Structures are given as structure tokens and as C-alpha cells.
Amino acid sequence: MRTLGVTNDTALLRRLNTRATLHALRQGGPQTLTQLARAAGLSRQTAEVALSDLTERGLAEEAAPTEGRAGRPARRFRFRSEAGHVVGLDVGPRRILAMLADLNGDVIEERRLDADEHMPAAERLALAERAATACVEAARLARGGVWAATVGTSGVVDRSGRVSVSHLIPGWTGLDLAGQVGRWFGCPGFAANDANLAAVAEHWRGSARHVEDLVYVLSGYRAGHGLLLDGRLRTGRTGSAGELGRLPLTGWEDSSVVLAKAGRDAEEIFRAARAGDEQALAVVDRLAHGLARGASALVLVVDPELVVVGGGFSRAGELLLGRMRAHLAQMCLNPPEVALSTFGEESIALGAVRMALDHVERERLGL
């Protein structure tokens, strides 16, 4: 029994050393063995063993020598971000966006397709598969080259990746969306609410990358909220956290109703407001008030550092955000900062990429 314990301890230590080496390699770019050992906090010999493990797994290789240096350059090693890939999708009522990214999360292919909001579920799924497959084919990946795939969509999505409720997309309620996307590539599949994934993207590389507590507001034809606390996505017991539209006390007013009363679409309203049209400015204020009322319900409960506004209305920029700040200041005891989304309408697909990468890093890279 003692021998078995020592063996298990040795295997665990080796995994931990390999993890530290891989982390250092990913963070620091091409490095010599000495640099890598120092960054990982390991001896040179231990780092060399770990690097050998990573090379055998196809995750590391010797980098090309640096040009222009006299003498024989020291061998340098790099992380092979091209060893695996992930797919992130945004499947909405009116459009589909598919992204293919490497193991660093860098997008190497993307495809956009328009969709009819009344399209049956089977046709929408086929369109989404076509967009995702086109990315994979363009990158000329071998079978098994996609290690995980995630799709973001409107509605309530439970922890298993099944759509519990969807009012915007016909035939979507009850759909095992995670299972569908996983079967396309024979890999683990995941699904999540669109606003939640947009929040993940902004925290990963966007406007919220320096904060830990965030409320994300998805505005426009698709509306919703995403919530991150302590840097972690919070979806609640059933995936419906942040679904405030059914709470009358929030005073939520559907933006489509506001625009219908104005007789103009959002782009026309924003364009006229920038030109100083008083009626258009009043409509913008009303839209901002509705967004602030919804956001304030979460702000008053969790007291976040930042509110990020994305979705279609984010194209109005400071015209909308300025009024939101003013309304939040009246509604909240300590109003947070309000910022514009960095990625706009790409944030959902990017958040899907990040969620797929989370799985890969945990299950295949051991990070």
C-alpha cells in the first residue's frame, strides 16, 4: 500500500509540474528551457521532463531560431495553439455567427448567415451547422480537430444545455442544443443564454476584463441580462437568473413597443437624435430609461463594479449611455460605471468560444 501511495504521489507531482510548465509556455511565448523553468518555478531538469510530456501530446514544439543573432542560438520552445480548436456560435432569430478559434482563443475563421425569424427549428439548426462546418473546412482541419463547441441563443438554457423557454425562436423550447452542436463535430457540446455568454466575452477580453463583478445588458431586438460575480458566470438554479422581463415591478417596457409608437426603427431614431431632433431624443431617453430600470434591479441586489451595454442599441454609443447613467444615478444608491461593449454583436459568439475553451483547458490541457 505504501508503494502505491508513493506511485500516486509521484504521478500527481508530475501532472502538477506539467501543468505549471504548460501555463508558463502559454503565457510567455517562445522560451528557452532555462526561461521556462524559471517562469514555472521548477528546476531545469524537471521542466525538461514536463516539456517532453507536452511535446509527446502535441502541445509543444521547438520554435524556429531567432534570426540575426551571432553564434548558435539557444533552443526555444513554443505552445502549439494549433493543436486543437473550438467552435463558438451565436444562433439568434435573425442571424447566425460561427467562429473557429485555436487553443489561445484567437479566431481564425468566421461565417455569418442571415436567418428568417419565422424559420422552423430544423432549418435553423441546419443553417447553423452549415456556418460552423464552413469554418472548419476553410481551416482544413482533420477529423477530431474540434475539441469542444458552444452555442449561444436567446431564451432560458439550463445547465445541461437544453433550451427551457424560448419566445423568439420557433420550435426552440425543449431542444437539446448542446447535444446537437456536439454531434456535428463528435466533441463535447455546450449551450448557454446569449446575454450570459456576452458577459463572459466582455470579462475575458473586453470592457470588463479588469473587474470581477459585472452586469451585462443585452439591448435591442434581443434583450436580457448576464451576471458575473467574483469573475464567475452566475446563471442560477435553472439558468433563468437575470430574466427580469416577467417582473412587472421593474417597469420594464419592451423596446419594440417604444419604437412602434415612435413610428421609426432604432437606426432612424439614433440618426435623428444625433442631428438634434427633439422627438428622437425623447425616444432615446425612454429607451435608456427602460434599460436602466431593468439593470437597476440587478445593480441594487449585487452592487457590481460595472454595467456593460451591448446588443443592437449599443451602436448609439454615448447618446444612449449618457442617459442610462443619468437614470441609474436616480435609481441606485451607488450607481456603477456604465461602459459600451467592446465586441458589439460578436460578443455572444466570442463568449461561446471562451466557454468551449474552459472545457478544453480543464479536461484536455489539465489547467
Coordinates of C-alpha atoms in Angstrom, one line a residue:
M1 CA 0.0 0.0 0.0
R2 CA 2.9 2.4 0.8
T3 CA 4.4 1.8 -2.6
L4 CA 1.1 2.5 -4.3
G5 CA 0.8 5.8 -2.3
V6 CA 4.3 6.8 -3.4
T7 CA 3.4 6.0 -7.0
N8 CA 0.2 8.0 -6.9
D9 CA 2.1 11.0 -5.3
T10 CA 4.7 10.8 -8.0
A11 CA 2.1 10.8 -10.8
L12 CA 0.3 13.7 -9.2
L13 CA 3.5 15.7 -8.8
R14 CA 4.4 15.1 -12.5
R15 CA 0.9 16.3 -13.6
L16 CA 1.3 19.4 -11.5
N17 CA 4.8 20.1 -13.0
T18 CA 3.5 19.6 -16.5
R19 CA 0.6 22.0 -15.7
A20 CA 2.9 24.7 -14.4
T21 CA 5.1 24.3 -17.5
L22 CA 2.2 24.5 -19.9
H23 CA 0.8 27.6 -18.2
A24 CA 4.2 29.3 -18.4
L25 CA 4.6 28.3 -22.1
R26 CA 1.2 29.7 -23.0
Q27 CA 1.7 32.9 -21.1
G28 CA 5.2 33.7 -22.1
G29 CA 5.5 32.8 -25.8
P30 CA 8.6 31.0 -27.2
Q31 CA 11.2 30.5 -24.4
T32 CA 14.4 28.7 -23.7
L33 CA 14.3 25.8 -21.3
T34 CA 16.0 28.0 -18.7
Q35 CA 13.4 30.7 -19.1
L36 CA 10.6 28.2 -19.0
A37 CA 11.9 26.6 -15.8
R38 CA 12.2 30.0 -14.1
A39 CA 8.7 31.0 -15.2
A40 CA 7.2 27.7 -14.0
G41 CA 9.1 27.8 -10.7
L42 CA 10.8 24.4 -11.4
S43 CA 14.3 23.1 -11.8
R44 CA 15.7 22.9 -15.3
Q45 CA 15.6 19.1 -15.2
T46 CA 12.0 19.0 -14.0
A47 CA 10.9 21.5 -16.7
E48 CA 12.7 19.4 -19.3
V49 CA 10.7 16.3 -18.3
A50 CA 7.4 18.2 -18.4
L51 CA 8.3 19.7 -21.8
S52 CA 8.9 16.2 -23.1
D53 CA 5.4 15.2 -21.9
L54 CA 3.9 18.2 -23.6
T55 CA 5.8 17.5 -26.9
E56 CA 4.5 13.9 -26.9
R57 CA 1.0 15.2 -26.5
G58 CA 1.5 17.6 -29.5
L59 CA 1.1 20.7 -27.3
A60 CA 4.7 22.0 -27.5
E61 CA 7.5 22.1 -30.1
E62 CA 10.8 23.7 -30.7
A63 CA 10.4 27.2 -32.2
A64 CA 12.3 28.5 -35.2
P65 CA 15.6 30.1 -34.2
T66 CA 15.8 33.9 -33.8
E67 CA 17.4 35.4 -36.9
G68 CA 20.2 38.0 -36.7
R69 CA 22.0 36.6 -33.6
A70 CA 25.7 35.7 -33.7
G71 CA 26.7 32.2 -32.7
R72 CA 24.4 29.2 -32.1
P73 CA 21.2 30.4 -30.6
A74 CA 19.7 28.6 -27.6
R75 CA 16.8 26.3 -28.3
R76 CA 13.4 27.8 -27.7
F77 CA 10.1 26.1 -27.3
R78 CA 6.5 27.3 -28.0
F79 CA 3.0 26.3 -27.2
R80 CA 1.2 24.7 -30.2
S81 CA -2.1 26.7 -30.2
E82 CA -3.0 25.0 -33.5
A83 CA -3.0 21.5 -31.8
G84 CA -6.8 21.8 -31.2
H85 CA -9.7 24.1 -32.0
V86 CA -13.0 25.2 -30.6
V87 CA -16.2 26.4 -32.2
G88 CA -18.4 29.2 -30.8
L89 CA -21.8 30.0 -32.3
D90 CA -24.4 32.7 -31.9
V91 CA -27.7 31.4 -33.2
G92 CA -30.3 34.1 -33.0
P93 CA -33.7 34.9 -34.5
R94 CA -32.3 36.9 -37.4
R95 CA -28.7 35.8 -37.9
I96 CA -26.1 33.2 -37.2
L97 CA -22.5 33.8 -36.5
A98 CA -20.0 31.0 -36.3
M99 CA -16.3 31.3 -35.1
L100 CA -13.5 28.8 -35.1
A101 CA -10.6 29.6 -32.7
D102 CA -7.3 28.0 -31.7
L103 CA -6.3 27.0 -28.2
N104 CA -5.2 30.6 -27.4
G105 CA -8.8 31.7 -28.2
D106 CA -7.7 33.6 -31.4
V107 CA -10.4 33.4 -34.0
I108 CA -9.0 32.1 -37.3
E109 CA -12.3 31.6 -39.3
E110 CA -15.8 33.0 -39.1
R111 CA -19.0 32.9 -41.1
R112 CA -22.2 35.0 -40.9
L113 CA -25.5 33.9 -42.3
D114 CA -28.9 35.7 -42.2
A115 CA -31.9 33.8 -40.9
D116 CA -35.6 34.4 -41.0
E117 CA -37.2 34.9 -37.6
H118 CA -40.0 32.5 -38.5
M119 CA -37.7 29.8 -39.8
P120 CA -38.5 26.3 -38.3
A121 CA -36.1 24.9 -35.8
A122 CA -34.7 22.1 -38.1
E123 CA -33.9 24.6 -40.8
R124 CA -32.2 27.0 -38.4
L125 CA -30.1 24.1 -37.0
A126 CA -29.1 23.1 -40.5
L127 CA -28.1 26.7 -41.2
A128 CA -26.0 26.9 -38.0
E129 CA -24.3 23.6 -38.8
R130 CA -23.5 24.9 -42.3
A131 CA -21.9 28.1 -40.9
A132 CA -19.8 26.1 -38.4
T133 CA -18.8 23.5 -40.8
A134 CA -17.7 26.1 -43.4
C135 CA -15.3 27.5 -40.8
V136 CA -13.8 24.1 -40.1
E137 CA -13.5 23.2 -43.8
A138 CA -11.8 26.6 -44.5
A139 CA -9.2 25.8 -41.9
R140 CA -8.7 22.3 -43.4
L141 CA -8.9 20.6 -40.0
A142 CA -8.7 16.9 -39.8
R143 CA -11.5 14.9 -38.2
G144 CA -11.3 15.4 -34.5
G145 CA -9.7 18.8 -34.9
V146 CA -12.6 20.4 -33.0
W147 CA -12.2 19.7 -29.3
A148 CA -15.4 21.5 -28.0
A149 CA -18.2 23.6 -29.3
T150 CA -20.6 26.0 -27.7
V151 CA -23.7 27.8 -28.9
G152 CA -25.3 30.9 -27.5
T153 CA -29.0 31.6 -28.1
S154 CA -31.9 33.6 -26.8
G155 CA -34.2 32.2 -24.0
V156 CA -33.6 30.2 -20.9
V157 CA -30.9 27.5 -21.2
D158 CA -30.5 25.0 -18.4
R159 CA -27.2 23.6 -17.1
S160 CA -27.4 20.6 -19.4
G161 CA -27.6 22.8 -22.5
R162 CA -31.3 22.3 -23.1
V163 CA -33.5 25.3 -24.0
S164 CA -36.1 25.5 -21.3
V165 CA -38.0 28.5 -22.7
S166 CA -37.7 30.4 -25.9
H167 CA -40.2 33.1 -27.1
L168 CA -38.2 34.5 -30.0
I169 CA -37.2 31.3 -32.0
P170 CA -40.0 28.9 -33.2
G171 CA -39.6 25.3 -32.0
W172 CA -36.6 26.1 -29.8
T173 CA -38.2 25.3 -26.4
G174 CA -37.2 21.8 -25.2
L175 CA -34.4 21.5 -27.7
D176 CA -31.1 19.8 -26.6
L177 CA -29.0 22.4 -28.2
A178 CA -25.7 21.3 -26.6
G179 CA -26.3 17.7 -27.8
Q180 CA -26.9 19.0 -31.3
V181 CA -23.8 21.1 -31.7
G182 CA -21.7 18.3 -30.1
R183 CA -22.8 15.8 -32.6
W184 CA -21.8 18.0 -35.6
F185 CA -18.1 17.5 -34.7
G186 CA -18.1 14.4 -32.4
C187 CA -17.0 16.5 -29.5
P188 CA -18.4 17.8 -26.2
G189 CA -21.1 20.4 -26.8
F190 CA -22.4 23.2 -24.7
A191 CA -25.2 25.8 -24.9
A192 CA -25.9 28.9 -22.9
N193 CA -28.1 32.1 -22.9
D194 CA -26.8 34.8 -25.2
A195 CA -26.6 37.6 -22.6
N196 CA -24.6 35.3 -20.3
L197 CA -22.1 34.5 -23.0
A198 CA -21.7 38.1 -24.0
A199 CA -20.9 38.9 -20.3
V200 CA -18.2 36.2 -20.4
A201 CA -16.7 37.7 -23.6
E202 CA -16.5 41.2 -22.1
H203 CA -14.9 39.8 -18.9
W204 CA -12.4 37.7 -20.9
R205 CA -11.1 40.3 -23.4
G206 CA -13.5 43.3 -23.4
S207 CA -14.7 46.2 -21.4
A208 CA -15.0 44.2 -18.2
R209 CA -11.6 42.5 -18.2
H210 CA -10.4 44.5 -15.2
V211 CA -13.5 43.9 -13.0
E212 CA -14.8 40.9 -11.1
D213 CA -18.5 41.9 -10.6
L214 CA -20.4 42.7 -13.8
V215 CA -23.9 43.2 -15.1
Y216 CA -24.3 42.9 -18.8
V217 CA -27.3 44.4 -20.6
L218 CA -28.2 42.9 -24.0
S219 CA -30.3 45.6 -25.7
G220 CA -32.3 45.7 -28.9
Y221 CA -34.5 43.1 -30.6
R222 CA -32.8 40.5 -28.3
A223 CA -32.9 41.7 -24.7
G224 CA -31.6 40.2 -21.5
H225 CA -29.0 40.3 -18.7
G226 CA -25.8 38.5 -17.9
L227 CA -24.3 38.4 -14.4
L228 CA -20.7 37.7 -13.3
L229 CA -19.7 37.7 -9.6
D230 CA -16.2 37.1 -8.5
G231 CA -15.3 36.6 -12.1
R232 CA -17.7 33.7 -12.5
L233 CA -20.9 33.5 -14.5
R234 CA -24.0 33.2 -12.4
T235 CA -27.0 31.6 -14.1
G236 CA -29.0 30.4 -11.1
R237 CA -30.6 27.0 -10.3
T238 CA -32.4 26.7 -13.7
G239 CA -30.5 29.1 -15.9
S240 CA -33.0 31.9 -15.6
A241 CA -31.1 34.3 -13.4
G242 CA -31.4 37.8 -14.9
E243 CA -34.7 37.2 -16.7
L244 CA -36.4 40.3 -15.4
G245 CA -38.9 40.8 -18.2
R246 CA -41.6 38.9 -16.3
L247 CA -41.3 41.0 -13.2
P248 CA -43.9 43.9 -13.5
L249 CA -42.4 45.8 -10.7
T250 CA -39.2 46.6 -12.7
G251 CA -41.3 48.8 -15.0
W252 CA -39.7 47.0 -18.0
E253 CA -41.0 48.4 -21.2
D254 CA -40.5 46.4 -24.4
S255 CA -38.3 48.5 -26.7
S256 CA -40.3 47.3 -29.7
V257 CA -43.3 48.9 -28.3
V258 CA -41.5 52.2 -27.7
L259 CA -40.2 52.2 -31.3
A260 CA -43.6 51.2 -32.7
K261 CA -45.1 54.2 -31.0
A262 CA -42.4 56.4 -32.5
G263 CA -43.0 55.0 -36.0
R264 CA -39.3 54.6 -36.7
D265 CA -36.7 51.9 -36.3
A266 CA -33.8 52.2 -33.9
E267 CA -31.3 53.3 -36.6
E268 CA -33.6 56.1 -37.7
I269 CA -34.2 57.2 -34.2
F270 CA -30.5 57.3 -33.3
R271 CA -29.6 59.1 -36.5
A272 CA -32.2 61.8 -35.9
A273 CA -31.2 62.1 -32.3
R274 CA -27.6 62.8 -33.3
A275 CA -28.9 65.5 -35.6
G276 CA -30.7 67.1 -32.6
D277 CA -34.3 66.0 -33.3
E278 CA -36.2 66.6 -30.1
Q279 CA -38.7 63.8 -30.6
A280 CA -36.0 61.3 -31.4
L281 CA -34.0 62.4 -28.3
A282 CA -37.1 61.8 -26.2
V283 CA -37.4 58.3 -27.6
V284 CA -33.7 57.6 -26.8
D285 CA -34.3 58.8 -23.3
R286 CA -37.3 56.4 -23.0
L287 CA -35.2 53.5 -24.3
A288 CA -32.4 54.4 -21.9
H289 CA -34.9 54.6 -19.0
G290 CA -36.2 51.1 -19.7
L291 CA -32.7 49.7 -19.9
A292 CA -31.7 51.4 -16.7
R293 CA -34.8 50.1 -14.9
G294 CA -34.0 46.5 -15.8
A295 CA -30.3 46.9 -14.9
S296 CA -31.1 48.6 -11.6
A297 CA -32.9 45.6 -10.3
L298 CA -29.7 43.6 -10.5
V299 CA -27.5 46.6 -9.5
L300 CA -29.4 47.1 -6.3
V301 CA -29.1 43.4 -5.4
V302 CA -25.4 42.7 -6.3
D303 CA -23.8 46.1 -6.3
P304 CA -21.5 45.4 -9.3
E305 CA -18.4 47.4 -10.3
L306 CA -19.6 47.8 -13.9
V307 CA -22.6 47.7 -16.2
V308 CA -21.8 46.9 -19.8
V309 CA -24.3 47.7 -22.6
G310 CA -24.2 45.5 -25.7
G311 CA -26.6 44.4 -28.4
G312 CA -28.1 46.4 -31.3
F313 CA -28.8 49.5 -29.3
S314 CA -25.1 49.8 -28.3
R315 CA -24.5 51.3 -31.7
A316 CA -26.0 54.5 -30.3
G317 CA -22.9 54.8 -28.1
E318 CA -22.7 57.7 -25.7
L319 CA -26.0 59.0 -26.9
L320 CA -27.7 56.1 -25.1
L321 CA -25.2 55.5 -22.4
G322 CA -25.2 59.1 -21.1
R323 CA -29.0 58.9 -20.5
M324 CA -28.6 55.4 -18.9
R325 CA -26.1 56.8 -16.4
A326 CA -28.4 59.7 -15.5
H327 CA -31.3 57.3 -14.9
L328 CA -29.2 54.8 -12.9
A329 CA -27.9 57.7 -10.7
Q330 CA -31.6 58.4 -9.7
M331 CA -32.5 54.7 -9.2
C332 CA -29.4 53.4 -7.4
L333 CA -27.8 54.4 -4.1
N334 CA -24.3 53.8 -5.5
P335 CA -24.6 53.7 -9.3
P336 CA -21.8 51.7 -11.0
E337 CA -19.8 52.8 -14.0
V338 CA -21.5 52.2 -17.4
A339 CA -19.5 51.2 -20.4
L340 CA -20.1 50.2 -24.0
S341 CA -19.5 46.6 -25.2
T342 CA -16.1 46.1 -26.8
F343 CA -17.3 43.4 -29.2
G344 CA -20.8 44.5 -30.0
E345 CA -22.7 41.9 -31.9
E346 CA -19.7 39.5 -31.9
S347 CA -19.7 39.2 -28.1
I348 CA -22.1 36.2 -27.9
A349 CA -20.1 34.0 -30.3
L350 CA -16.8 35.1 -28.6
G351 CA -18.3 34.1 -25.2
A352 CA -19.2 30.8 -26.7
V353 CA -15.6 30.3 -27.8
R354 CA -14.5 31.1 -24.2
M355 CA -16.9 28.6 -22.7
A356 CA -15.7 25.9 -25.1
L357 CA -12.1 26.7 -24.2
D358 CA -12.9 26.5 -20.5
H359 CA -13.8 22.8 -21.1
V360 CA -10.7 22.1 -23.1
E361 CA -8.4 23.7 -20.6
R362 CA -10.0 21.8 -17.8
E363 CA -10.4 18.4 -19.4
R364 CA -7.7 18.1 -22.1
L365 CA -5.0 20.5 -21.0
G366 CA -5.3 19.9 -17.3
L367 CA -5.2 23.6 -16.4

